[in-house]
Coordinates of C-alpha atoms in Angstrom, one line a residue:
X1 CA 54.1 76.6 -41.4
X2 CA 57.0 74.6 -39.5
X3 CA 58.2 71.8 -40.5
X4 CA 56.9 69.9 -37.2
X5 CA 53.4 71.3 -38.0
X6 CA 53.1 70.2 -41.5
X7 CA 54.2 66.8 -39.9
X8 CA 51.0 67.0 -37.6
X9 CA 48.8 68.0 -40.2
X10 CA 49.9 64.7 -42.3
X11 CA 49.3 62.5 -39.4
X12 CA 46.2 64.0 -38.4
X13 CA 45.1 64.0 -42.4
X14 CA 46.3 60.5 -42.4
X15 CA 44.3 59.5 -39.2
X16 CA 41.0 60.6 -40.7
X17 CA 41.7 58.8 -44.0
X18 CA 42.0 55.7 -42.3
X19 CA 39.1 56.7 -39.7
X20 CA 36.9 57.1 -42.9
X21 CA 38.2 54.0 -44.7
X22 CA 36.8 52.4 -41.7
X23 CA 33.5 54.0 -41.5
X24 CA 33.3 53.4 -45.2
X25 CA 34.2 49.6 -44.8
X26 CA 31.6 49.3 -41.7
X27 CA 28.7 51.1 -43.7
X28 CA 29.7 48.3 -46.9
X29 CA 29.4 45.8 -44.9
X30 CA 26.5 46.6 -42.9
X31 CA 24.6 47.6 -45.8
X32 CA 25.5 44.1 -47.7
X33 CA 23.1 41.8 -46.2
X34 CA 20.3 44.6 -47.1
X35 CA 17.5 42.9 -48.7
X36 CA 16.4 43.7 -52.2
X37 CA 13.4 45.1 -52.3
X38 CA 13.0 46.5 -55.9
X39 CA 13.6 44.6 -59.3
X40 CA 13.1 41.0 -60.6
X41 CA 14.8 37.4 -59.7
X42 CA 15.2 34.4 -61.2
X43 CA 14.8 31.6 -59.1
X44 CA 14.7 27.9 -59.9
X45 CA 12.2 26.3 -58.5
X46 CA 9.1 28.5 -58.9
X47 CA 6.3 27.0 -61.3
X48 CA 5.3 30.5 -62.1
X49 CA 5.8 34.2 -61.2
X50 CA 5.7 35.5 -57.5
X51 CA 5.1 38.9 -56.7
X52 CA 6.5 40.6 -53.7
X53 CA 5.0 44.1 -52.3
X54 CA 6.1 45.7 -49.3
X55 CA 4.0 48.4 -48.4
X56 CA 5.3 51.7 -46.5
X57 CA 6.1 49.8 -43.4
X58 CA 8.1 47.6 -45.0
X59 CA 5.4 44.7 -44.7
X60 CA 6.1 42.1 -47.2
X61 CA 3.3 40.6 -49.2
X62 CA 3.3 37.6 -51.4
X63 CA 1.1 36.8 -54.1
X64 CA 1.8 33.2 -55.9
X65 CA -0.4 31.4 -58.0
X66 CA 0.1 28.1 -56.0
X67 CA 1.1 27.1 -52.4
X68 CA 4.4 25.9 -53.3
X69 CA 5.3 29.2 -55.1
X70 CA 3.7 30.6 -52.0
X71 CA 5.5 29.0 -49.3
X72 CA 9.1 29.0 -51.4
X73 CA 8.5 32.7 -51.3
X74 CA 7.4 33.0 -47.8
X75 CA 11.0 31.1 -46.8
X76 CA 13.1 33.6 -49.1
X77 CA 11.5 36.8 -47.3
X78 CA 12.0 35.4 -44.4
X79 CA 16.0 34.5 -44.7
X80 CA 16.1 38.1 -46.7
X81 CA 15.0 40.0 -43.5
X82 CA 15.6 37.4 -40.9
X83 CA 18.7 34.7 -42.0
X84 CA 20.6 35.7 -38.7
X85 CA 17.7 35.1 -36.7
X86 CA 16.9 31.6 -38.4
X87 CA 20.8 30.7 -38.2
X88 CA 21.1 31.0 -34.7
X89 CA 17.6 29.4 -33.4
X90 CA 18.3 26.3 -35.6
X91 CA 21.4 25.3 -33.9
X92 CA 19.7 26.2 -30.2
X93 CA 16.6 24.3 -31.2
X94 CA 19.4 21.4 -32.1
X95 CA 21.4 22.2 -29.5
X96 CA 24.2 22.9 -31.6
X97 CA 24.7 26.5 -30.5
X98 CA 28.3 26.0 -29.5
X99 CA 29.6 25.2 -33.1
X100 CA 28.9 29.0 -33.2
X101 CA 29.6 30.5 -30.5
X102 CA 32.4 27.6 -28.9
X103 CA 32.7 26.8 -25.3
X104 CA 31.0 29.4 -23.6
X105 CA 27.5 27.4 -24.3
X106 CA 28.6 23.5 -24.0
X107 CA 26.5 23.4 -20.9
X108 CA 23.7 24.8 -22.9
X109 CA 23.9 22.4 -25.7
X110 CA 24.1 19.7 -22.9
X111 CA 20.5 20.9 -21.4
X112 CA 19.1 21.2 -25.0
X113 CA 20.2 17.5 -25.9
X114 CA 19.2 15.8 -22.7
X115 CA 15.7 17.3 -22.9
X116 CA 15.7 15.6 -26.4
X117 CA 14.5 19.4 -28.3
X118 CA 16.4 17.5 -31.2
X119 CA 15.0 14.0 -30.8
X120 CA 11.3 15.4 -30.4
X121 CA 11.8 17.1 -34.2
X122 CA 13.2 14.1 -35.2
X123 CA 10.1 12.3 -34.3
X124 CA 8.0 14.9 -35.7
X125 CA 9.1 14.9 -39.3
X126 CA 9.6 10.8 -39.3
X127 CA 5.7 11.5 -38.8
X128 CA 5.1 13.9 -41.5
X129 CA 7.4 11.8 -43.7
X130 CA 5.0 8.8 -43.2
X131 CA 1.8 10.1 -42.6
X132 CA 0.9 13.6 -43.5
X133 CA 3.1 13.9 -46.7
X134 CA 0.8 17.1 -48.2
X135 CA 2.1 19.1 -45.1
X136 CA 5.9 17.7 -45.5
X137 CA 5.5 19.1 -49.0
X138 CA 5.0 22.6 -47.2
X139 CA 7.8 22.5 -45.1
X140 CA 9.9 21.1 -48.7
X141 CA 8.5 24.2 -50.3
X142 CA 9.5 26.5 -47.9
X143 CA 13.4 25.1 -47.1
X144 CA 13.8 25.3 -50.7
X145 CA 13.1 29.2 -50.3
X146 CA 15.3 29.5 -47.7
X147 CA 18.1 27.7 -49.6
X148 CA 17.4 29.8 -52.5
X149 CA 18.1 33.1 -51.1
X150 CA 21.5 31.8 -48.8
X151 CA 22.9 30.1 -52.3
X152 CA 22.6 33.4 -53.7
X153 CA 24.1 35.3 -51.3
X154 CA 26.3 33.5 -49.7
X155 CA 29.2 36.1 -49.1
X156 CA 26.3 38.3 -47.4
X157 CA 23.9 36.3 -45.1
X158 CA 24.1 38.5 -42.0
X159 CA 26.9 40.9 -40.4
X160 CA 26.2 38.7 -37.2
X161 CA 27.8 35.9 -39.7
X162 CA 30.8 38.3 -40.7
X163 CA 31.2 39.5 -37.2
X164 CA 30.9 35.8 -35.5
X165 CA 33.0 34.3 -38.3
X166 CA 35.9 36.5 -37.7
X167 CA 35.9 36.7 -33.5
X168 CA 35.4 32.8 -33.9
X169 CA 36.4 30.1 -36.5
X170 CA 33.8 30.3 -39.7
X171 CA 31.2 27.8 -39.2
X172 CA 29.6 25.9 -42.5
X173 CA 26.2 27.7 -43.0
X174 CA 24.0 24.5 -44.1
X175 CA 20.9 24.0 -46.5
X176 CA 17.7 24.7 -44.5
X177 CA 15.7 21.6 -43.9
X178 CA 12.3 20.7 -42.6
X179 CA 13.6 19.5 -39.6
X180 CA 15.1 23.2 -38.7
X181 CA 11.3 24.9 -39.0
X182 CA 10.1 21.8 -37.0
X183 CA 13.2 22.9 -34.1
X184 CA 11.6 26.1 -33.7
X185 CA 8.2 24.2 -32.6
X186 CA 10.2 22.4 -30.2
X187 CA 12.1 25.7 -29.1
X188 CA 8.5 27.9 -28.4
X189 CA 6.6 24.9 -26.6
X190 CA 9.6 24.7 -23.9
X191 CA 9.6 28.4 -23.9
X192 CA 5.6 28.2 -23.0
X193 CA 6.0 25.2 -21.0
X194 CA 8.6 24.9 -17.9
X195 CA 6.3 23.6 -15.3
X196 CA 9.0 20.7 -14.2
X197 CA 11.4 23.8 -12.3
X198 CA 8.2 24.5 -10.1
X199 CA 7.9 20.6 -9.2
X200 CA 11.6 20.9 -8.2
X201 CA 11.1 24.0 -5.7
X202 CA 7.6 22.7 -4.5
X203 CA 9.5 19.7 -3.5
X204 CA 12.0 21.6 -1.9
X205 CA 10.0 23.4 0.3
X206 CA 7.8 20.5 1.2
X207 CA 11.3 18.1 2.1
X208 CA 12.3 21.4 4.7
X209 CA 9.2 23.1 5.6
X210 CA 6.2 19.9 5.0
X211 CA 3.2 19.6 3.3
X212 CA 1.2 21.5 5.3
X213 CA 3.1 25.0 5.1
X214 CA 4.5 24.6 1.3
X215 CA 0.2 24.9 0.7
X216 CA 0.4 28.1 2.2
X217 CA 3.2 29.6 0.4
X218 CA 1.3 28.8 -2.7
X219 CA -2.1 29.5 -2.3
X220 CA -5.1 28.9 -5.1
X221 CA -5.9 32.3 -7.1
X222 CA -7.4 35.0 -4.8
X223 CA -11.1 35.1 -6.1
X224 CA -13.2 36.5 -3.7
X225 CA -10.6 39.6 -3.7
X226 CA -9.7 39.9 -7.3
X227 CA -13.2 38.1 -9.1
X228 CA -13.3 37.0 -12.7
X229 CA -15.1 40.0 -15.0
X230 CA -17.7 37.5 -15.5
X231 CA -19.6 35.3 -13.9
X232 CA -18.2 31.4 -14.2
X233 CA -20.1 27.9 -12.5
X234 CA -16.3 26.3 -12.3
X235 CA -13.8 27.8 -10.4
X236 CA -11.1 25.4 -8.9
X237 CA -9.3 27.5 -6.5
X238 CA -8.0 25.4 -4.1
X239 CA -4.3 23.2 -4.4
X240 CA -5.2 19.4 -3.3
X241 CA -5.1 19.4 0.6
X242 CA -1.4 18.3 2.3
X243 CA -2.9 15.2 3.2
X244 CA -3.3 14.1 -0.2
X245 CA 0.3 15.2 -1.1
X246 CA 1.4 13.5 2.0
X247 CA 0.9 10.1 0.7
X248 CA 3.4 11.1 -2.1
X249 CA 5.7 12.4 -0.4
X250 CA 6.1 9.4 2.0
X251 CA 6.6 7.2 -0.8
X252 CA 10.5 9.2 -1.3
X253 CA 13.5 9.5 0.2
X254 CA 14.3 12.9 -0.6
X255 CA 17.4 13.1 0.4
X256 CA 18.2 10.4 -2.1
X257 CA 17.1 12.5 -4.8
X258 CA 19.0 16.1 -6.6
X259 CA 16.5 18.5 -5.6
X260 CA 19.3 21.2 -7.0
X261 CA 19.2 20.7 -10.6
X262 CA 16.5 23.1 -11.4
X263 CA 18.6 25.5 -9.5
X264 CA 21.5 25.3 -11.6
X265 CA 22.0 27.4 -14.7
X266 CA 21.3 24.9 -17.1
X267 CA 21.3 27.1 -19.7
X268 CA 23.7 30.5 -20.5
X269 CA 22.6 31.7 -23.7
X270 CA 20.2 34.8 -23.5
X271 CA 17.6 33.4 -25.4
X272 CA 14.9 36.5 -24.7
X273 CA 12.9 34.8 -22.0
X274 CA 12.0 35.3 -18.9
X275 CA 9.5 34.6 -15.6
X276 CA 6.8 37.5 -16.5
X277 CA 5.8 37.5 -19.9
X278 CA 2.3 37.2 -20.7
X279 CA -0.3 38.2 -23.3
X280 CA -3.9 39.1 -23.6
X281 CA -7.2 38.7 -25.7
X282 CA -10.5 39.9 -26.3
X283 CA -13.1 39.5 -28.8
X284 CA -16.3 41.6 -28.6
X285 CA -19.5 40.6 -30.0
X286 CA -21.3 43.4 -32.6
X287 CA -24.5 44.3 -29.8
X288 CA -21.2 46.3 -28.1
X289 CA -19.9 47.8 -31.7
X290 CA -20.6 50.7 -34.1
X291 CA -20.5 48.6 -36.8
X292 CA -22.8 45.6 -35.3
X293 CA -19.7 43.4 -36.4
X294 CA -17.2 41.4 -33.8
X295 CA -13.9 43.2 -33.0
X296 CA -10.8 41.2 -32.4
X297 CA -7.9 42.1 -30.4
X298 CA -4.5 40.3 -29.5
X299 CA -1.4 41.0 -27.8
X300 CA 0.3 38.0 -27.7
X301 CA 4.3 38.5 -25.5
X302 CA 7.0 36.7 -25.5
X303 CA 10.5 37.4 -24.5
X304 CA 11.6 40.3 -25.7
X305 CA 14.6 39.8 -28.5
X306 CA 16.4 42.0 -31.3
X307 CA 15.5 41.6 -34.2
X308 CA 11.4 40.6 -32.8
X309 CA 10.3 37.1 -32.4
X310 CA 7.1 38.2 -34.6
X311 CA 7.3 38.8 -38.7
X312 CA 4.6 40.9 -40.0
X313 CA 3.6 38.9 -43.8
X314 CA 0.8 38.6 -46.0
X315 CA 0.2 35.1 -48.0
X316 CA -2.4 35.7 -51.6
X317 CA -2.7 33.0 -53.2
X318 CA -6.0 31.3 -54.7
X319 CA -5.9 28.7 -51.7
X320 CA -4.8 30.8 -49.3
X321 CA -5.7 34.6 -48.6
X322 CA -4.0 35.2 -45.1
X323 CA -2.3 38.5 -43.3
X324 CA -0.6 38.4 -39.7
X325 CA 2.6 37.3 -37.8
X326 CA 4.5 34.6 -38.5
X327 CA 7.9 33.2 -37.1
X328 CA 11.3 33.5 -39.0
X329 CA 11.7 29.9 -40.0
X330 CA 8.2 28.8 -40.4
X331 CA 5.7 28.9 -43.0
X332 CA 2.2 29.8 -42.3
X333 CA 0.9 32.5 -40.6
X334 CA 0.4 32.4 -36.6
X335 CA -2.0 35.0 -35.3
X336 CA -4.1 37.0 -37.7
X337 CA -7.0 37.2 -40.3
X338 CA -8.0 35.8 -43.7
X339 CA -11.3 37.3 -45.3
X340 CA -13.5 35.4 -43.2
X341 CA -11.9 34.5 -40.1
X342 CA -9.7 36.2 -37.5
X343 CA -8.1 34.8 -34.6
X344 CA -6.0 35.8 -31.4
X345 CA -3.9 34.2 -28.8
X346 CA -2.5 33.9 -25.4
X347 CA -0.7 30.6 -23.4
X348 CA -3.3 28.1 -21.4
X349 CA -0.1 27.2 -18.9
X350 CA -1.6 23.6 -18.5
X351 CA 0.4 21.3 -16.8
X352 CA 2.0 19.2 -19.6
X353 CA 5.2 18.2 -17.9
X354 CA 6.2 15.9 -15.2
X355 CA 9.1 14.9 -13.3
X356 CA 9.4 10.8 -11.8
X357 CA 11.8 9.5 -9.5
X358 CA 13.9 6.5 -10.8
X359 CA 15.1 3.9 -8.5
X360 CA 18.7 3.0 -10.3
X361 CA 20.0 -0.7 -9.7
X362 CA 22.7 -0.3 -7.6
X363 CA 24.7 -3.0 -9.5
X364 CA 24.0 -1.3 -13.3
X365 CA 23.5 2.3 -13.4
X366 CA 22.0 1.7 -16.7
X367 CA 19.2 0.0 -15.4
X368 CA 16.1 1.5 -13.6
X369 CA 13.2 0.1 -11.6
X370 CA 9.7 -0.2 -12.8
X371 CA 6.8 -2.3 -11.0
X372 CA 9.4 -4.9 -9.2
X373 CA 11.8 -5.4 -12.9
X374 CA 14.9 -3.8 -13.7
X375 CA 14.1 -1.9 -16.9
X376 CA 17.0 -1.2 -19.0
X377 CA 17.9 2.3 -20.0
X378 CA 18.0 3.4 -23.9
X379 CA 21.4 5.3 -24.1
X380 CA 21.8 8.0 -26.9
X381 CA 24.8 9.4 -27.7
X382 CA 24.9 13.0 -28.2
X383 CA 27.9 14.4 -29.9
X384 CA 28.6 18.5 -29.3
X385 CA 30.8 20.3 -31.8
X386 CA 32.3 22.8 -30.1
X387 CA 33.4 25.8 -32.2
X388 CA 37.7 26.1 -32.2
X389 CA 37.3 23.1 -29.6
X390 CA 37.2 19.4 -29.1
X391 CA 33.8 17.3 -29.6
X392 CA 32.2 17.0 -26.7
X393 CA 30.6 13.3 -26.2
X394 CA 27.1 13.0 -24.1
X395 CA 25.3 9.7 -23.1
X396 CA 21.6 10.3 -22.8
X397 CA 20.0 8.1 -19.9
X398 CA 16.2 7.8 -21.4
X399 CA 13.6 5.7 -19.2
X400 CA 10.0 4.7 -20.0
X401 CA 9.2 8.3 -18.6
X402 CA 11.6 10.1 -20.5
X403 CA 15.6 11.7 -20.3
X404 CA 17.5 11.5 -17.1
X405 CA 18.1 14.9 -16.3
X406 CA 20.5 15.0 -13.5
X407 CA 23.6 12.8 -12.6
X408 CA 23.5 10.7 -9.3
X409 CA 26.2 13.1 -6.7
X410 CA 27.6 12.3 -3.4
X411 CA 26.0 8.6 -3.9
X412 CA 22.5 10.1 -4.5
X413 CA 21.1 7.0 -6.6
X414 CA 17.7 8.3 -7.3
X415 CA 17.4 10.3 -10.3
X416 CA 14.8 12.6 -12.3
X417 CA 13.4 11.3 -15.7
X418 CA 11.6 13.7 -17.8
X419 CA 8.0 13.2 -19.1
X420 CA 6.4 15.8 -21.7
X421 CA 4.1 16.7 -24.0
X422 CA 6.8 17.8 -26.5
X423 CA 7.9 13.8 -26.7
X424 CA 5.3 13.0 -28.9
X425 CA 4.9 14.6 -32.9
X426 CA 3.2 17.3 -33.0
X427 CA 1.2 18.4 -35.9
X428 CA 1.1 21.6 -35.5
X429 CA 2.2 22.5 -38.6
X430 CA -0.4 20.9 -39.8
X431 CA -2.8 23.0 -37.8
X432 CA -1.4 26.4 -38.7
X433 CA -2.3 25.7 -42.7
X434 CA -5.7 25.0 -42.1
X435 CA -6.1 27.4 -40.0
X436 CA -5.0 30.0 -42.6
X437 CA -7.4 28.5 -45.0
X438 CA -10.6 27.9 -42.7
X439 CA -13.2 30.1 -44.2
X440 CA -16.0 29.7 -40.6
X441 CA -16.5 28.3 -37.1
X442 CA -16.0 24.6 -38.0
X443 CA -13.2 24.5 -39.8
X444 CA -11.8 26.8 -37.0
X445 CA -12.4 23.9 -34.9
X446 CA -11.2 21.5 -36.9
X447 CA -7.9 23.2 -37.9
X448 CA -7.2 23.4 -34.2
X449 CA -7.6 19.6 -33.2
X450 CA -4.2 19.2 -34.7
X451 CA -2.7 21.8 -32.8
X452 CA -1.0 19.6 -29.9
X453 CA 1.5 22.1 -27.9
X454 CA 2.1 24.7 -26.7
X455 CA -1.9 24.9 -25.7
X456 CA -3.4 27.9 -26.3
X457 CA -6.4 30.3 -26.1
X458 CA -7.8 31.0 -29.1
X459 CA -10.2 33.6 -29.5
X460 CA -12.5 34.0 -32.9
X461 CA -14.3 36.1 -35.0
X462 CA -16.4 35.9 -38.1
X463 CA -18.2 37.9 -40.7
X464 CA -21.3 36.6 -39.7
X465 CA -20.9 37.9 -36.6
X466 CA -20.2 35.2 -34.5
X467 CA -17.4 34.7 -32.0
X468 CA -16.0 31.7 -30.3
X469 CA -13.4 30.3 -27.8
X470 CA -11.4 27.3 -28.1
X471 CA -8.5 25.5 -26.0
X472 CA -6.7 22.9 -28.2
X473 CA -3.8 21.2 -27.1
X474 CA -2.4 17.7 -25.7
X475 CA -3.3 17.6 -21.8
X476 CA -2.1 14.6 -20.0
X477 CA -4.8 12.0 -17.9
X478 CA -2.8 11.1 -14.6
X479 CA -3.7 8.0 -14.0
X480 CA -2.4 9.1 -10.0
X481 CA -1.1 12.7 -8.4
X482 CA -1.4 16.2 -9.0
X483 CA 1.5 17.4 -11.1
X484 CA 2.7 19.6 -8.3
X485 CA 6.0 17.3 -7.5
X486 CA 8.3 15.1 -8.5
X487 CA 6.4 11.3 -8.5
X488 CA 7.7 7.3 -7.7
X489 CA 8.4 6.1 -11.5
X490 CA 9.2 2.7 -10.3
X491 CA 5.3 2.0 -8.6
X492 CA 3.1 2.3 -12.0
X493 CA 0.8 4.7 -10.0
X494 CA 1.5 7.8 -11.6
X495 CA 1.7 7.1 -15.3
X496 CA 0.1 9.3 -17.8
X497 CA -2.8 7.0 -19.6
X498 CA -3.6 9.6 -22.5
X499 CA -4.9 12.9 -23.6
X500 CA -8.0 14.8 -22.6
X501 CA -10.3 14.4 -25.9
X502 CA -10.3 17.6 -27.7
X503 CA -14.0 17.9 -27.7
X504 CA -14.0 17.7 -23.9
X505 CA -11.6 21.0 -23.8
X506 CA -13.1 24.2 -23.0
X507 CA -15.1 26.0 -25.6
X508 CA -17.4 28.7 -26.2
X509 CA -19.7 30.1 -29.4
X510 CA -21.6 33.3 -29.0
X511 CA -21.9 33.2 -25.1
X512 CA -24.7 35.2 -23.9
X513 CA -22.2 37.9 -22.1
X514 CA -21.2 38.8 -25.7
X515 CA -17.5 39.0 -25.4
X516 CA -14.4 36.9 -24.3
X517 CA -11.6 37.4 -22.6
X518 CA -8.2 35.2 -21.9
X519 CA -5.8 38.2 -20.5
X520 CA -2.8 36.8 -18.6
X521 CA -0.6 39.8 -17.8

């Protein structure tokens, strides 16, 4: 062999060494953040032994002798399988994404912290702090499962983590907290909410094309061409007429108002959403079965992410005997089935969000119009940490309706305040756990009065054979309007006077048709 060959071979020998250093190195550290499936742990903060089972799907189930044990558990399987996922939807449902990722989603975080996702948790757990301090102690029990597993692996969270912390400056991975699980609330209402964009383009249209033909371009739902499957003595399938929009509409100056901010991209992180997901339900009573006994079944959709919004768990313990989908970051399970009860899902859609028109004093910016008196604004200062950036400062205009969400352009002095179910705690949380535990019908029901947004339909079955419909969820009362556009804030004529009672929302038990269905895709 020549000299100038045996050089080649070196090189190329060389090349693959370092080719399979790297492949080596890349399968390491791929491989790190692996969960631990088989063995034993020591972890402070159990009152007694936990097992943990995953079956041949890699299902995870839990069996404690207590809910704490449970729950603590429950949060260290989930940051095990899911910490990337939990990581990066805390800081979006703080809007703190940019001390991650850096510049690139300021005007995210911006959106995120004038809607007030962060204030609304806040308000939330100063709730559960003072009032419901048995469910607090859930969300205690399950942050300190969390925090368990990232203090002992620290060095390994997530590649996403390696990856990020290397293409970006390192970031400080913080103790889980009750507030983060109460974000992620916050995050999946807006996500099943968004009814204040439509208000925008329906007023839009009606300021260039009138009343009259914007009705047209959104007609009521098509019934006598595409009918129900069963037979129903309320239908509402026409919008209000134009002429009782028109009265509205007079009221504005439109071209005093920003029509354009629900046009801008007010947020740039690909947070798995979109305009056409949807989900469907049915529950069958036993005179259509083999077996004489309900059947259940749910496909609940939402945006489609990697790693999957849902987490497949089962929770054993002697107060709680539960299987089904949960949510990284959240104790409890969402949609599925203890030994007596099981239960399905799919979004109502109501109308839970509204958009007024603020007259601003001309002489104090911070000062709004309400019912002939200049009201003054509360200002909150948001500060964003941009990662390998400066701060970023934010002064949130609030109103008695809620954030300002646009800024006054080209001398445009009327601006948009934000009104929303979200505003208000939500105890949810609160909800989900007795739902888990209910054991029939009524404490189905009474489990779900809690549940305040996102509304949902929830279909039911029983080993007694009974099933069952329920809506539960806050749903303003309009003291004036429709909810189809943008409203005067400074008359007093469109305020939201309180909540639909929960026993006056739709409900069925063992309807004569023998089966239910809320399919909305």
């Amino acid at each position: 062999m020549s000299r100038a060959m045996k050089i080649i071979v070196g090189l190329v020998g060389v090349v693959l060494l370092l080719v399979l250093a790297v492949v080596v190195y890349g399968v390491v550290q791929i491989r790190r953040p692996f969960p631990t499936a088989d063995g034993e742990l020591t972890m402070p903060g159990l009152k007694s032994e936990v097992h943990v089972y995953r079956d041949d799907l890699g299902v995870a189930h839990i069996y404690a002798d207590n809910l704490d044990d449970l729950f603590f558990a429950q949060g260290y399987v989930h940051a095990q399988d899911r910490f990337w996922q939990m990581e990066f939807w805390r800081h979006v449902g703080q809007g703190r994404i940019s001390e991650i990722t850096g510049a690139p989603t300021v005007d995210s975080d911006k959106f995120i912290r004038t809607m007030g996702w962060n204030r609304a948790a806040a308000d939330t757990l100063a709730y559960y702090e003072a009032e419901q301090p048995e469910y607090l102690a859930v969300l205690e029990a399950y942050s300190a499962g969390v925090n368990a597993y990232i203090d002992a692996n620290r060095d390994k969270l997530s590649l996403n983590v390696t990856i990020l912390s290397t293409v970006n400056e390192p970031w400080e991975i913080e103790p889980w907290t009750p507030i983060n699980t109460i974000s992620w609330g916050v995050v999946m209402s807006d996500n099943l909410s968004g009814n204040w964009s439509y208000e925008l383009r329906r007023a839009k249209w009606e300021k260039e094309l009138g009343t009259a033909t914007t009705a047209t371009l959104q007609p009521g739902y098509p019934y006598a061409d595409r009918p129900v499957i069963a037979p129903t003595d309320q239908q509402v399938n026409e919008l209000p007429e134009a002429s009782r929009a028109a009265s509205t509409v007079a009221q504005v100056d439109w071209d005093r108002v920003d029509l354009g901010v629900g046009e801008r991209p007010l947020t740039s992180a690909p947070f798995g959403t979109g305009p056409f997901v949807g989900s469907n339900n049915w529950v069958v009573s036993g005179k259509y079965t083999a077996t004489g006994m309900p059947l259940l079944a749910n496909d609940p959709h939402l945006g489609i992410q990697m790693p999957a919004i849902w987490y497949e768990v089962g929770l054993h313990a002697p107060e709680m005997d539960v299987v089904g989908f949960s949510f990284a970051g959240v104790p409890g399970v969402i949609v599925g089935h203890n030994q007596k009860i099981a239960w399905g899902v799919t979004n109502v859609g109501p109308d839970v969000q509204d958009l007024y028109i603020e007259k601003i004093n001309p002489n104090n910016p911070r000062q709004y119009e309400f019912e002939g008196k200049w009201q003054d604004m509360e200002v909150v200062n948001e500060v964003i940490k941009v990662n390998g950036g400066e701060d970023v400062n934010l002064d949130v205009l609030i109103t008695r309706h809620g954030p300002i969400i646009n800024d006054v352009v080209d001398g445009q002095s009327d601006k948009l305040a934000f009104r929303w179910t979200a505003q208000e705690p939500s105890r949810v949380l609160q909800s989900v756990i007795l739902l888990n535990q209910a054991q029939n019908y009524e404490d189905f029901r009474e489990a779900l009065r809690y549940w305040d947004i996102p509304s949902q339909n929830f279909v039911y079955a029983d080993v007694e054979g009974n099933i069952a419909y329920q809506m539960p969820g806050l749903v303003p009362i309009r003291k004036n309007g429709d909810g189809l556009r943008p409203v005067p804030g400074w008359t007093g004529e469109y305020e939201w006077e309180g909540w639909v009672p929960y026993e006056e929302l739709p409900a069925l038990f063992n309807p004569e048709q023998g089966f239910i269905v809320t399919a909305n895709h």
